[in-house]
Each structure stands twice: as structure tokens, then as C-alpha cells.
């Protein structure tokens, strides 16, 4: 995930992991850049497409993107 509006905005990571958890997607790797503009989340290949769709829909419906 990449976005300048994420920097300094509390709750973004919580929203991301809630969306993944609600859709039974397990994060295997988590990394965030020091400037808070990029969050990298690794998931299994089987979960990849589902994760992208769920994150887009969930973040969009909550007006976070």
C-alpha cells in the first residue's frame, strides 16, 4: 500500500489488519517505511488476489483511499 495521506494518520494499520482478519487472510510479512508512506504486507500466493480486492474495497468504503 502506498499513499502520502497515510503518514501521521492514526488507525490506518489497524484498518488494514482488521480487513485482512475479517477475510481470514494471514499476514506473513509486515514492513513500513520510516516516512509512513509505504506499508508492505506479504501474504501467501493463494491469498494474494483476495487480499488486494478486500483491501481495496475495505479502504475505499471507509474513505481511507
GROMACS .gro file of C-alpha atoms in nm:
model
   65
    1UNK     CA    1   0.000   0.000   0.000
    2UNK     CA    2   0.132   0.342  -0.088
    3UNK     CA    3  -0.013   0.682  -0.008
    4UNK     CA    4   0.100   1.019   0.121
    5UNK     CA    5  -0.223   1.056   0.318
    6UNK     CA    6  -0.124   0.760   0.538
    7UNK     CA    7   0.163   0.948   0.703
    8UNK     CA    8   0.074   1.050   1.056
    9UNK     CA    9  -0.284   0.926   1.027
   10UNK     CA   10  -0.367   0.702   1.324
   11UNK     CA   11  -0.561   0.384   1.259
   12UNK     CA   12  -0.452   0.304   0.903
   13UNK     CA   13  -0.260  -0.009   1.003
   14UNK     CA   14  -0.544  -0.113   1.232
   15UNK     CA   15  -0.790  -0.080   0.945
   16UNK     CA   16  -0.566  -0.278   0.712
   17UNK     CA   17  -0.522  -0.567   0.953
   18UNK     CA   18  -0.889  -0.567   1.050
   19UNK     CA   19  -0.983  -0.602   0.684
   20UNK     CA   20  -0.738  -0.887   0.637
   21UNK     CA   21  -0.850  -1.061   0.957
   22UNK     CA   22  -1.219  -1.024   0.874
   23UNK     CA   23  -1.145  -1.203   0.546
   24UNK     CA   24  -0.932  -1.480   0.703
   25UNK     CA   25  -0.613  -1.357   0.538
   26UNK     CA   26  -0.295  -1.403   0.739
   27UNK     CA   27  -0.009  -1.154   0.701
   28UNK     CA   28   0.325  -1.336   0.665
   29UNK     CA   29   0.542  -1.022   0.642
   30UNK     CA   30   0.489  -0.663   0.754
   31UNK     CA   31   0.715  -0.366   0.680
   32UNK     CA   32   0.654   0.008   0.691
   33UNK     CA   33   0.881   0.278   0.556
   34UNK     CA   34   1.015   0.531   0.803
   35UNK     CA   35   0.828   0.811   0.627
   36UNK     CA   36   0.499   0.618   0.671
   37UNK     CA   37   0.416   0.640   0.300
   38UNK     CA   38   0.456   0.269   0.222
   39UNK     CA   39   0.326  -0.040   0.400
   40UNK     CA   40   0.433  -0.379   0.266
   41UNK     CA   41   0.226  -0.681   0.363
   42UNK     CA   42   0.325  -1.028   0.247
   43UNK     CA   43   0.055  -1.292   0.208
   44UNK     CA   44   0.053  -1.638   0.058
   45UNK     CA   45   0.016  -1.670  -0.318
   46UNK     CA   46  -0.324  -1.833  -0.264
   47UNK     CA   47  -0.447  -1.525  -0.069
   48UNK     CA   48  -0.291  -1.259  -0.293
   49UNK     CA   49  -0.585  -1.172  -0.521
   50UNK     CA   50  -0.834  -1.191  -0.235
   51UNK     CA   51  -0.616  -0.962  -0.021
   52UNK     CA   52  -0.586  -0.699  -0.295
   53UNK     CA   53  -0.962  -0.698  -0.354
   54UNK     CA   54  -1.054  -0.691   0.015
   55UNK     CA   55  -0.809  -0.413   0.094
   56UNK     CA   56  -0.925  -0.200  -0.197
   57UNK     CA   57  -1.292  -0.248  -0.114
   58UNK     CA   58  -1.246  -0.204   0.261
   59UNK     CA   59  -1.024   0.102   0.246
   60UNK     CA   60  -1.236   0.260  -0.027
   61UNK     CA   61  -1.564   0.205   0.160
   62UNK     CA   62  -1.413   0.365   0.473
   63UNK     CA   63  -1.292   0.665   0.269
   64UNK     CA   64  -0.930   0.586   0.351
   65UNK     CA   65  -0.824   0.590  -0.015
   0.00000   0.00000   0.00000
